[in-house]
Short mmCIF file of C-alpha atoms and ligand atoms in Angstrom, two decimals:
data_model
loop_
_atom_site.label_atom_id
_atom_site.label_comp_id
_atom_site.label_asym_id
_atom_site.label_seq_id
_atom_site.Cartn_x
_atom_site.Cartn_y
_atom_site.Cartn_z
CA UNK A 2 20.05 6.27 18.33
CA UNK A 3 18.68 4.12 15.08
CA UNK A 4 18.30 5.37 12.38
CA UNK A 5 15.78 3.55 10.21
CA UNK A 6 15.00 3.89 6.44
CA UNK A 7 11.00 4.17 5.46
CA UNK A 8 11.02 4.55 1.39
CA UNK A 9 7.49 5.40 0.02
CA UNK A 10 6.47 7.42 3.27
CA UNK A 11 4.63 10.30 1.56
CA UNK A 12 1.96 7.40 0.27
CA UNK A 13 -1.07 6.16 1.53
CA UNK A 14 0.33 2.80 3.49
CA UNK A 15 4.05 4.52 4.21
CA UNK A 16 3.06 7.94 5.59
CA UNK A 17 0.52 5.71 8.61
CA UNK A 18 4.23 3.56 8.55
CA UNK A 19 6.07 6.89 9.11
CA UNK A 20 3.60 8.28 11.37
CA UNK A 21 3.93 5.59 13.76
CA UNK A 22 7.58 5.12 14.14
CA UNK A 23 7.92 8.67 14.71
CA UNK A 24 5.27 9.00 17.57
CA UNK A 25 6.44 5.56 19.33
CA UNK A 26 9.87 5.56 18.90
CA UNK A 27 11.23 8.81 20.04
CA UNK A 28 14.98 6.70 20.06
CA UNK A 29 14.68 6.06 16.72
CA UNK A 30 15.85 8.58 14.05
CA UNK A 31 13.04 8.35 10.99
CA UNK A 32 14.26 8.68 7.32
CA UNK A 33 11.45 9.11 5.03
CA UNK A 34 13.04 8.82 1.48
CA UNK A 35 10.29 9.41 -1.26
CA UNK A 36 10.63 11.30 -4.98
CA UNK A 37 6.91 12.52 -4.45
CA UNK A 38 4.81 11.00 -7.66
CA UNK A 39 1.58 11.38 -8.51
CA UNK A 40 0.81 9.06 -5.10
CA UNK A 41 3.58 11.04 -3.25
CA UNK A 42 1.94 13.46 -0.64
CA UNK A 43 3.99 15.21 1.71
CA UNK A 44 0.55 16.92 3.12
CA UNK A 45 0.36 12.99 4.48
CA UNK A 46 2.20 13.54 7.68
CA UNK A 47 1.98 17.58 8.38
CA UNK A 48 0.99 16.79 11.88
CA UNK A 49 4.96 14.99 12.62
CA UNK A 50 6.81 16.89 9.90
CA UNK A 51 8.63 19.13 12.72
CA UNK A 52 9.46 16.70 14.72
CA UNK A 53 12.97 15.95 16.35
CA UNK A 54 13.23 12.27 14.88
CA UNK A 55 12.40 12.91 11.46
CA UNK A 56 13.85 14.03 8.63
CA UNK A 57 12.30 13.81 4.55
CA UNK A 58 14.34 13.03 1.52
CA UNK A 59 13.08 13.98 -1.78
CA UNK A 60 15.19 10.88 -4.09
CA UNK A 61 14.31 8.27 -6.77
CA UNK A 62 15.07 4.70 -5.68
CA UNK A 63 16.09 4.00 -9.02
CA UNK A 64 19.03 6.34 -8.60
CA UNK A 65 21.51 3.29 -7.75
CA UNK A 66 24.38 5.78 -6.95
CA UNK A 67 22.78 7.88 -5.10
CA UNK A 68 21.27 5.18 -2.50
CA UNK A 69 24.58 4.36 -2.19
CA UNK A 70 25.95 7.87 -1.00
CA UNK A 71 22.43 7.74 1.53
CA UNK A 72 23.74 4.83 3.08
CA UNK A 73 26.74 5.99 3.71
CA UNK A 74 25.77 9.24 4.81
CA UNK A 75 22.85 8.30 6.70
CA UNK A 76 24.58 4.87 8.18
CA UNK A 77 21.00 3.50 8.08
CA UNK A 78 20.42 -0.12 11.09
CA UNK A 79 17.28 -0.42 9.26
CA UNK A 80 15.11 -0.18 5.90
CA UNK A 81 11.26 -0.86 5.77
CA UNK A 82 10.94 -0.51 1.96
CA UNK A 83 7.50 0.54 1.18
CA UNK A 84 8.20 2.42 -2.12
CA UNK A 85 6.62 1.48 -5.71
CA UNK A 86 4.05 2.19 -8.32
CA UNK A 87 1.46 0.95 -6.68
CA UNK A 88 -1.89 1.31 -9.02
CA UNK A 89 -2.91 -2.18 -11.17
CA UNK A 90 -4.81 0.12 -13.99
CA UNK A 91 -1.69 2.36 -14.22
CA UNK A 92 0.88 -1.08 -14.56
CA UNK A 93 -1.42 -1.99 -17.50
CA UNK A 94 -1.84 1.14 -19.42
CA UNK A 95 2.42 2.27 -18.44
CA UNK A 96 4.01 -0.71 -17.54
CA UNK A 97 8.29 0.57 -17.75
CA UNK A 98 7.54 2.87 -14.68
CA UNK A 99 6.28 -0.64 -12.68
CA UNK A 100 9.95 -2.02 -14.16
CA UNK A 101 11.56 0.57 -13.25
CA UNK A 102 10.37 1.91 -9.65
CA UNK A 103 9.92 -1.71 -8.55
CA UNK A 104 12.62 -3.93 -9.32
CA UNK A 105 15.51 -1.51 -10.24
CA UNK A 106 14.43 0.86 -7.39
CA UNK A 107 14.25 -2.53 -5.14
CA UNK A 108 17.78 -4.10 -6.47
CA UNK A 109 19.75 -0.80 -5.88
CA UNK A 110 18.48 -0.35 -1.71
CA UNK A 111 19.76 -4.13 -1.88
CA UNK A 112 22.78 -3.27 -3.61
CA UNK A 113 23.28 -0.18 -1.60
CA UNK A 114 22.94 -2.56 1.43
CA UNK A 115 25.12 -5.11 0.90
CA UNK A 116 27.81 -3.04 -0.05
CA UNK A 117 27.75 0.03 2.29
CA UNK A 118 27.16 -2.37 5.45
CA UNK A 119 29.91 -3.26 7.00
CA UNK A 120 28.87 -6.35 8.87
CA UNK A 121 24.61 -7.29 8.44
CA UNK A 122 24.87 -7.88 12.67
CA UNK A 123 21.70 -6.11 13.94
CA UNK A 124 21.07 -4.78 10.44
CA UNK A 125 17.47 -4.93 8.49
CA UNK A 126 15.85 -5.26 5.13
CA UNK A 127 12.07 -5.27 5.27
CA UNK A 128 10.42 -5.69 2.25
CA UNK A 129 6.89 -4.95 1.67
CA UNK A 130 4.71 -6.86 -0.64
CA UNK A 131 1.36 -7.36 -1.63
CA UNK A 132 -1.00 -10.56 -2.17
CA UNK A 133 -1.09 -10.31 -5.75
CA UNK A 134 2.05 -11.63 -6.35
CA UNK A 135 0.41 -15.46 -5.57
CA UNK A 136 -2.17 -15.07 -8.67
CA UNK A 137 -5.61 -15.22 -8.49
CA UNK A 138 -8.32 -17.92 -6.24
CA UNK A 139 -11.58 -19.07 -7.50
CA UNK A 140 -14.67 -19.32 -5.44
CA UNK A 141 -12.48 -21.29 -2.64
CA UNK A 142 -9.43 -21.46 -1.16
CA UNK A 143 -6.49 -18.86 0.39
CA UNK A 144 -2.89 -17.63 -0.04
CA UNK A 145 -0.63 -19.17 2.02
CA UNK A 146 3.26 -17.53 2.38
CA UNK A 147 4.22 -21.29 0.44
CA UNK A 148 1.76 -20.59 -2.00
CA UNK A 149 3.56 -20.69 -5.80
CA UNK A 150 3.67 -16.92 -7.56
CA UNK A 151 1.36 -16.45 -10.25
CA UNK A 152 1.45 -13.05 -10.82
CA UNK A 153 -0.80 -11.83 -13.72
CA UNK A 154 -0.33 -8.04 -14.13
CA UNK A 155 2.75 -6.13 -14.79
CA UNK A 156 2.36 -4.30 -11.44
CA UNK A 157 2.06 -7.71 -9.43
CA UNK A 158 4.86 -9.26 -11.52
CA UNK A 159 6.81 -6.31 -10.58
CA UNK A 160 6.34 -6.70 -6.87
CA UNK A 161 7.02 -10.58 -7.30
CA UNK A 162 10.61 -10.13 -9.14
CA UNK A 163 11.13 -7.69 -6.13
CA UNK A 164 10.35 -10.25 -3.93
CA UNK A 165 12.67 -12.79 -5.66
CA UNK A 166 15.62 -10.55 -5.94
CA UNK A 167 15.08 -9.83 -1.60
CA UNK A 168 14.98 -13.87 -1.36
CA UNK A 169 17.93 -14.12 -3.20
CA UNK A 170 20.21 -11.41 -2.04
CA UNK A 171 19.47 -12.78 1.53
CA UNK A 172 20.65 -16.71 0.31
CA UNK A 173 23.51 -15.68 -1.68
CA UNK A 174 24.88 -12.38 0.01
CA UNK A 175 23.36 -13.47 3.81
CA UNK A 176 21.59 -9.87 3.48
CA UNK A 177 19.27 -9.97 6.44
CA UNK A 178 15.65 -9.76 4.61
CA UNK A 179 12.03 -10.04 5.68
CA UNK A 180 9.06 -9.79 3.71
CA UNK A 181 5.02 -9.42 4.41
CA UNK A 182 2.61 -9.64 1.50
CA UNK A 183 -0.87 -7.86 2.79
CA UNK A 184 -4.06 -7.63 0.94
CA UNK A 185 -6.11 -4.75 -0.11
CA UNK A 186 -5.29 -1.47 2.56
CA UNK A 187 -7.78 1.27 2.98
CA UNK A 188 -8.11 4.53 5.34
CA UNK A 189 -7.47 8.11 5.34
CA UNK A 190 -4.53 9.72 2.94
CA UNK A 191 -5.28 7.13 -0.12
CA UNK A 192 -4.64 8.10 -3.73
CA UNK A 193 -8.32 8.43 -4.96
CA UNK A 194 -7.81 6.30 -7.49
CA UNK A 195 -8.04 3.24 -5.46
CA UNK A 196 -11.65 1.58 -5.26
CA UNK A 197 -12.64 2.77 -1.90
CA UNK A 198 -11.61 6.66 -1.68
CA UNK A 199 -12.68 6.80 -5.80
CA UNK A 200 -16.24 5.93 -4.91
CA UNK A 201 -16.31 7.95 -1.68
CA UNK A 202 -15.26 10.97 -3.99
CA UNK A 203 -17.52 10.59 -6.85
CA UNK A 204 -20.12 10.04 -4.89
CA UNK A 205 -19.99 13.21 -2.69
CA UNK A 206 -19.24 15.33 -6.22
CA UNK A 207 -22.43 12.98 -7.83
CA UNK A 208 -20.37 11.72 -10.56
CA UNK A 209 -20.61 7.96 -12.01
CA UNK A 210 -18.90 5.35 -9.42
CA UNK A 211 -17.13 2.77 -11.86
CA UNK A 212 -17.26 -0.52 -11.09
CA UNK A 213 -15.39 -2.73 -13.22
CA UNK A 214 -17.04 -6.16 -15.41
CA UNK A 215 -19.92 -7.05 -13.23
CA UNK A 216 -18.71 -6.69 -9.45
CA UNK A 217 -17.90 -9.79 -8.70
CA UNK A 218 -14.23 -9.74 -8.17
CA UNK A 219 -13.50 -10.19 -4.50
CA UNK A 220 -10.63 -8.45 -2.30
CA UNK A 221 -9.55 -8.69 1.14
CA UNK A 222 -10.00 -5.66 2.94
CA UNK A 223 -7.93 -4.54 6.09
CA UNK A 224 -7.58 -0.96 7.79
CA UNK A 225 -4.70 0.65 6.77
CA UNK A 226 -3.41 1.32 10.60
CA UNK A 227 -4.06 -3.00 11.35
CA UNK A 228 -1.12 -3.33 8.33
CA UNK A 229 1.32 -0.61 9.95
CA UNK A 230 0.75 -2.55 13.03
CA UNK A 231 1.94 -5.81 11.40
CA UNK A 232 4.97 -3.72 9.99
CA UNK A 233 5.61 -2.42 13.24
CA UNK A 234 5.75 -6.13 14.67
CA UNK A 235 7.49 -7.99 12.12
CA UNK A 236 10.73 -5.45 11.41
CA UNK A 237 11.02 -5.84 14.90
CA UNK A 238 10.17 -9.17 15.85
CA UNK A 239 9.98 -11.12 12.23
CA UNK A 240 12.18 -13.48 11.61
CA UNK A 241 15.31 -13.30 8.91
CA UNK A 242 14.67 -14.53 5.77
CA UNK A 243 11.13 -15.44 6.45
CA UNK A 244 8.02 -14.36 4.78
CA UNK A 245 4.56 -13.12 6.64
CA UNK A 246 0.99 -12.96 5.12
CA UNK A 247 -1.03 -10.13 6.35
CA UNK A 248 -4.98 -9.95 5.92
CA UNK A 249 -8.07 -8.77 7.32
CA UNK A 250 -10.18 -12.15 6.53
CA UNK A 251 -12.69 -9.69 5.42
CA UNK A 252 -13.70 -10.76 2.24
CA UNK A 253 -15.88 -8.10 0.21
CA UNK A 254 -17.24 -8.75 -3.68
CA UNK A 255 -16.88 -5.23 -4.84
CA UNK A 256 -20.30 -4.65 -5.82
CA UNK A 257 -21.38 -5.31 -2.23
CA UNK A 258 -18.74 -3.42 -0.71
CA UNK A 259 -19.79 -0.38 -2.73
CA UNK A 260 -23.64 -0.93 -1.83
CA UNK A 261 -22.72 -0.47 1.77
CA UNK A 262 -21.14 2.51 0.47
CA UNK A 263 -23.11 3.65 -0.63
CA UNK A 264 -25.63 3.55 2.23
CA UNK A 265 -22.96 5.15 4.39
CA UNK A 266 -22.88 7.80 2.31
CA UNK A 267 -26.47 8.92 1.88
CA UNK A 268 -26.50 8.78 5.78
CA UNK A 269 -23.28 10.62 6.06
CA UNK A 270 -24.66 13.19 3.40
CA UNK A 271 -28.10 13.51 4.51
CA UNK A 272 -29.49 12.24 1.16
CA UNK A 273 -32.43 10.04 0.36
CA UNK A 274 -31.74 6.28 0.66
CA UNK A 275 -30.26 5.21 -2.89
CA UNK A 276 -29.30 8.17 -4.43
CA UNK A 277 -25.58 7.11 -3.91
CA UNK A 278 -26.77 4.04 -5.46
CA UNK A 279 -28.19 5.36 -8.13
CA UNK A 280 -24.42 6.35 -9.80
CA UNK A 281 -23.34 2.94 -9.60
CA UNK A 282 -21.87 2.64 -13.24
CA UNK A 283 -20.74 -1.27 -14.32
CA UNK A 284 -18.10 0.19 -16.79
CA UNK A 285 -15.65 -2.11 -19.40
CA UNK A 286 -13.53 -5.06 -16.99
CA UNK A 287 -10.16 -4.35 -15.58
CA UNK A 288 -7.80 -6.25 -18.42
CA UNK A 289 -6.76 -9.50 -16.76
CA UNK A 290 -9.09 -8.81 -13.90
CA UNK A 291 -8.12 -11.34 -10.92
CA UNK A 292 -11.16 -12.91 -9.66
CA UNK A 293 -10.43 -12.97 -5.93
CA UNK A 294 -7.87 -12.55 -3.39
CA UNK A 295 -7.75 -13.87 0.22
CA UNK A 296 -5.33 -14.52 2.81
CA UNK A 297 -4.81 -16.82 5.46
CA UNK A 298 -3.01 -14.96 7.65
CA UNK A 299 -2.60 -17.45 10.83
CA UNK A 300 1.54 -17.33 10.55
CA UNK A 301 1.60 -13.75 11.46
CA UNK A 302 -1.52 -14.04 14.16
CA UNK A 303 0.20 -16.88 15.70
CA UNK A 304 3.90 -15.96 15.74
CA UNK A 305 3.47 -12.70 16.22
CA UNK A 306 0.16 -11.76 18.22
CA UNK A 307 -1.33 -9.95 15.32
CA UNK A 308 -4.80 -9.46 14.67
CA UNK A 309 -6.97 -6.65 12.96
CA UNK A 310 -8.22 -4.56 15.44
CA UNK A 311 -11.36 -3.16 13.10
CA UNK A 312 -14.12 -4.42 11.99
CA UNK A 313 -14.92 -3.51 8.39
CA UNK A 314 -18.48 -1.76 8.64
CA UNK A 315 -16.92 0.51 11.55
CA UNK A 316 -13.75 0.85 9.63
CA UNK A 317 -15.37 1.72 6.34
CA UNK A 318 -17.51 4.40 8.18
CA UNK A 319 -14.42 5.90 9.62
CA UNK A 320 -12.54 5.86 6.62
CA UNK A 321 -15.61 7.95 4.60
CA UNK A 322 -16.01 10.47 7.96
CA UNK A 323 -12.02 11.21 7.25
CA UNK A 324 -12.49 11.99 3.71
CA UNK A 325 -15.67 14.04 4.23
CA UNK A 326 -13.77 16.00 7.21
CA UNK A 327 -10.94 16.48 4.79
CA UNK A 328 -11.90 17.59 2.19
CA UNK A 329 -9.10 20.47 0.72
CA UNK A 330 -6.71 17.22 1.35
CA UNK A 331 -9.14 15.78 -1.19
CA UNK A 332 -8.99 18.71 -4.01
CA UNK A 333 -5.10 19.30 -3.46
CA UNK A 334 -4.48 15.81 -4.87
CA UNK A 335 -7.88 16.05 -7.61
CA UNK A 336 -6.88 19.22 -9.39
CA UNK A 337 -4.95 18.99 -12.70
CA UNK A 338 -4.86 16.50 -14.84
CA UNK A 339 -6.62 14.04 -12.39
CA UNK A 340 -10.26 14.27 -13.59
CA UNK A 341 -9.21 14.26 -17.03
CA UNK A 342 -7.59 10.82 -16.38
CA UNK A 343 -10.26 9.86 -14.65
CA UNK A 344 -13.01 10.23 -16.63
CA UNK A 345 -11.52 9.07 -20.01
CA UNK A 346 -10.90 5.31 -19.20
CA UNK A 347 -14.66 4.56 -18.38
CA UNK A 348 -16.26 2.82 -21.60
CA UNK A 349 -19.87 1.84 -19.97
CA UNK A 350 -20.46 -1.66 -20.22
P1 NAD B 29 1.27 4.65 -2.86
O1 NAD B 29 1.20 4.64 -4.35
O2 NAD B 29 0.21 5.36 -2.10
O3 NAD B 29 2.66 5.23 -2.38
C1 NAD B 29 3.88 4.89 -2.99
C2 NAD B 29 4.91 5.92 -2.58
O4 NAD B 29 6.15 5.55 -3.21
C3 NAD B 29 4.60 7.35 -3.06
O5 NAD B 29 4.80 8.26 -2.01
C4 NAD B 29 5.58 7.58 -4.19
O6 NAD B 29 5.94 8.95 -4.33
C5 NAD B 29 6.76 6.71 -3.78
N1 NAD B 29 7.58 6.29 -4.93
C6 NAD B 29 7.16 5.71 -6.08
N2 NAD B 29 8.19 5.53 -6.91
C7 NAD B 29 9.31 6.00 -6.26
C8 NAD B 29 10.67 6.10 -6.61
N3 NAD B 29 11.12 5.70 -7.81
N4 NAD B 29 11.52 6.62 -5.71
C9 NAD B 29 11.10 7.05 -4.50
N5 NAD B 29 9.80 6.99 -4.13
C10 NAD B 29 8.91 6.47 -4.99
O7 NAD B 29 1.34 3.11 -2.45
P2 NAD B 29 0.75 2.36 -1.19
O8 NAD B 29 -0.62 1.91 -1.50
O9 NAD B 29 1.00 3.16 0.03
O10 NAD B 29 1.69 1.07 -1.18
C11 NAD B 29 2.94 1.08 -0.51
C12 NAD B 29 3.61 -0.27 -0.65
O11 NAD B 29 2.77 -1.29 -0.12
C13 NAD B 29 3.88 -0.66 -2.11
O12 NAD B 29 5.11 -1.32 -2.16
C14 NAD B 29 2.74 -1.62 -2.44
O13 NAD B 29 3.13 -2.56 -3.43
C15 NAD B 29 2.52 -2.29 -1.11
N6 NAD B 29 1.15 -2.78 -0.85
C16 NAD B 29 0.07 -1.96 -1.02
C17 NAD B 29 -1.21 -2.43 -0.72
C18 NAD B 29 -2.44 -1.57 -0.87
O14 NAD B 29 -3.55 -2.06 -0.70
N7 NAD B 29 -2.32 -0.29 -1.15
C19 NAD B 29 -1.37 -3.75 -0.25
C20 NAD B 29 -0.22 -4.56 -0.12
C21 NAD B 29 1.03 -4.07 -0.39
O1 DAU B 30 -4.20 -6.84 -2.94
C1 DAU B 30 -3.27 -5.84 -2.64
C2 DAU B 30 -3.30 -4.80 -3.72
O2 DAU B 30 -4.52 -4.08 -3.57
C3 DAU B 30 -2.10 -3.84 -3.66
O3 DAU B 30 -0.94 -4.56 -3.90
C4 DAU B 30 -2.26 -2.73 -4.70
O4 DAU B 30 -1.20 -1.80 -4.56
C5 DAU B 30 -3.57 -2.03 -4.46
O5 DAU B 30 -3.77 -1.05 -5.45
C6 DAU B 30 -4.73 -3.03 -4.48
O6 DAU B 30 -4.95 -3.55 -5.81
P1 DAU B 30 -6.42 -3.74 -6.43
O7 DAU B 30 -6.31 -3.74 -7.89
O8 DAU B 30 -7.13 -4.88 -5.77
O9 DAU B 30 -7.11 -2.38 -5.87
P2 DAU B 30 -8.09 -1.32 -6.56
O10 DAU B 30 -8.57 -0.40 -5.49
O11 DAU B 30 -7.52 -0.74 -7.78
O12 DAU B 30 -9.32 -2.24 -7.00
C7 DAU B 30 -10.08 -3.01 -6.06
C8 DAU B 30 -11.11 -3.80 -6.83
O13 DAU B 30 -12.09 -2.90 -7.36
C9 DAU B 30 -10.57 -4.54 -8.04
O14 DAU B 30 -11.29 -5.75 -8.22
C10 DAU B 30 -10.86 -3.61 -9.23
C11 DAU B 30 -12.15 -2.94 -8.79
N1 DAU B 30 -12.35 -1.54 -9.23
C12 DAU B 30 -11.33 -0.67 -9.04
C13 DAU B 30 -11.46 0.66 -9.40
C14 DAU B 30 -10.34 1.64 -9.21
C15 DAU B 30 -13.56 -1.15 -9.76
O15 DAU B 30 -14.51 -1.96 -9.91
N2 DAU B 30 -13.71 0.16 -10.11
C16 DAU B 30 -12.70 1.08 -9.96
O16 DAU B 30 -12.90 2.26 -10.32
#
């Protein structure tokens, strides 16, 4: 039996990570290593938490001592390393925990790796990063995986030194690393203080849906299951040492994406067309905003098979009937200080 190392698999993109090694790979023995933050959810994966194959660990990456002693207990063939501050606004108003969760928490699983495996035969590192670590486009134009890093926030410069320290533990230890750099996820179990699961919760409690500057910043949308997919394919079938965009090709200006929001949720919610609209709020711009992001993802689609399997406007509507289906999931992670947050770092425009 293999026994495989998920880190971050109480968040949003982990636990659908988690989910779906458990479920398909019965042979496989599932380590879901997470210290529960604010993002950290272990209500993410009630439905596989008793199964044979699994097992959670509640421990901070950035405990290098510690990953050490999990290695060798655990004797781990594989790591999928999902875990990190994740959340652009939060990098910009408390950058050290970006420093710290990010590239310490990322340099000791490498360390721990290269010094509790014995030999790297049939061993793993899988690294996952985001799209933001190659900057920002203008109107035209996509990422490619030999596109230069730019990375303009202290969250995406976090996830780029991570990157560099993988790259360089696998030339100058021979660690066996892959990465993937995906654009913007969305789905069920997201922190609502992403775009997408913000707006679908503000809206249904008829509260002001922020949008940042004046909308026009474009992402890349994909369905969070279409990126555990990819992950699925590439720690198994990736290549060492080499890199894989992911992406839906689904480009969205965010002031579009939430009109169609919006529209699904006055059907969704029985209301009059536009009264969603109506709480559309342009509030102060993200600092450093990056204009656009998109992804040309044809390495991964024709190496590897991969394509999205969703198309947004079906995905989008699934994502908001999850969120209005679960909705204690929803106040377990707002209660406390999270509307308090929240609603202090909107200055209207
Ligand atoms: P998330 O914030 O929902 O989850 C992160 C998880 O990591 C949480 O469960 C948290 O408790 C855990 N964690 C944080 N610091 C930790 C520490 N020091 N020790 C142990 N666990 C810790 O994030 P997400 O959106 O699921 O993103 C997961 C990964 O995918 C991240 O590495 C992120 O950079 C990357 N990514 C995200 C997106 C996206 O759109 N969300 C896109 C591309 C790449
Ligand atoms: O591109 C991949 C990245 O996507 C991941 O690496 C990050 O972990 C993930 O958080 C996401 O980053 P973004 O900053 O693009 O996502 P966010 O949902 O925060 O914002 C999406 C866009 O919407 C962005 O242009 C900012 C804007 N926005 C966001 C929020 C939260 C608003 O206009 N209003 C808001 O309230």
């Amino acid at each position: 039996m293999k026994t495989i190392l998920i880190t971050g698999g109480a968040g949003f993109i982990g636990s659908h990570v988690v989910r779906r090694f458990v479920k398909k790979y019965p042979d496989y023995k599932i380590v879901n290593l997470d210290n529960l933050t604010y993002a950290g959810n272990l209500a993410n994966l009630r439905d596989i938490e008793n199964e044979p194959n699994y097992e959670f660990v509640k421990a901070d990456i950035t405990a290098g001592e510690l990953m050490k002693a999990l290695f060798k207990k655990y004797r781990f063939d594989g790591v999928i390393h999902l875990a990190a501050e994740s959340h652009v606004d939060r990098s910009i108003s408390s950058p050290m925990e970006f420093i710290y969760a990010n590239i310490l928490g990322t340099v000791n699983l490498l360390n721990a790796a290269r010094v509790i495996w014995e030999d790297y035969t049939d061993k793993r590192f899988y690294h996952i990063s985001t799209d933001e670590v190659y900057g920002s486009l203008g109107a035209t134009g996509f990422f490619y995986e030999d596109t230069a890093y730019d990375p303009r926030s202290p969250y995406s410069a976090s996830k780029a030194s991570s990157d560099h320290l993988v790259r360089a533990y696998n030339h100058t230890y021979g660690l066996p690393t892959v990465i993937s750099n995906c654009s913007n996820n969305y789905g069920p179990f997201q922190f609502p203080e992403k775009l997408i699961p913000l707006a679908i919760h503000n809206i249904k409690n008829n509260k002001l849906v922020p949008v940042y500057g004046k909308g026009e910043n474009i992402r890349d949308w994909l369905y969070v299951e279409d990126h555990a997919n990819a992950i699925d394919l590439i720690y198994h079938e990736g290549k060492i040492a080499e890199t894989y965009n992911i992406g839906g090709h689904n480009e969205w200006k965010n002031i579009d994406l939430i009109q169609l929001l919006c529209e699904i949720m006055d059907r969704k919610l029985k209301r009059s067309a536009g009264t969603s609209a109506n709480l559309i709020t342009y509030v102060k711009d993200r600092a450093g905003h990056d204009l656009r992001y998109a992804i040309d993802s044809a390495k991964i689609q024709r190496e590897l098979a991969w394509k999205p399997s969703l198309q947004f406007a079906e995905g989008l509507e699934k994502t908001v009937e999850w969120y209005l289906a679960n909705e204690e999931w929803m106040k377990n992670v707002t209660t406390g200080d999270y509307q308090k947050y929240y609603d202090k770092q909107y200055t209207k425009r």
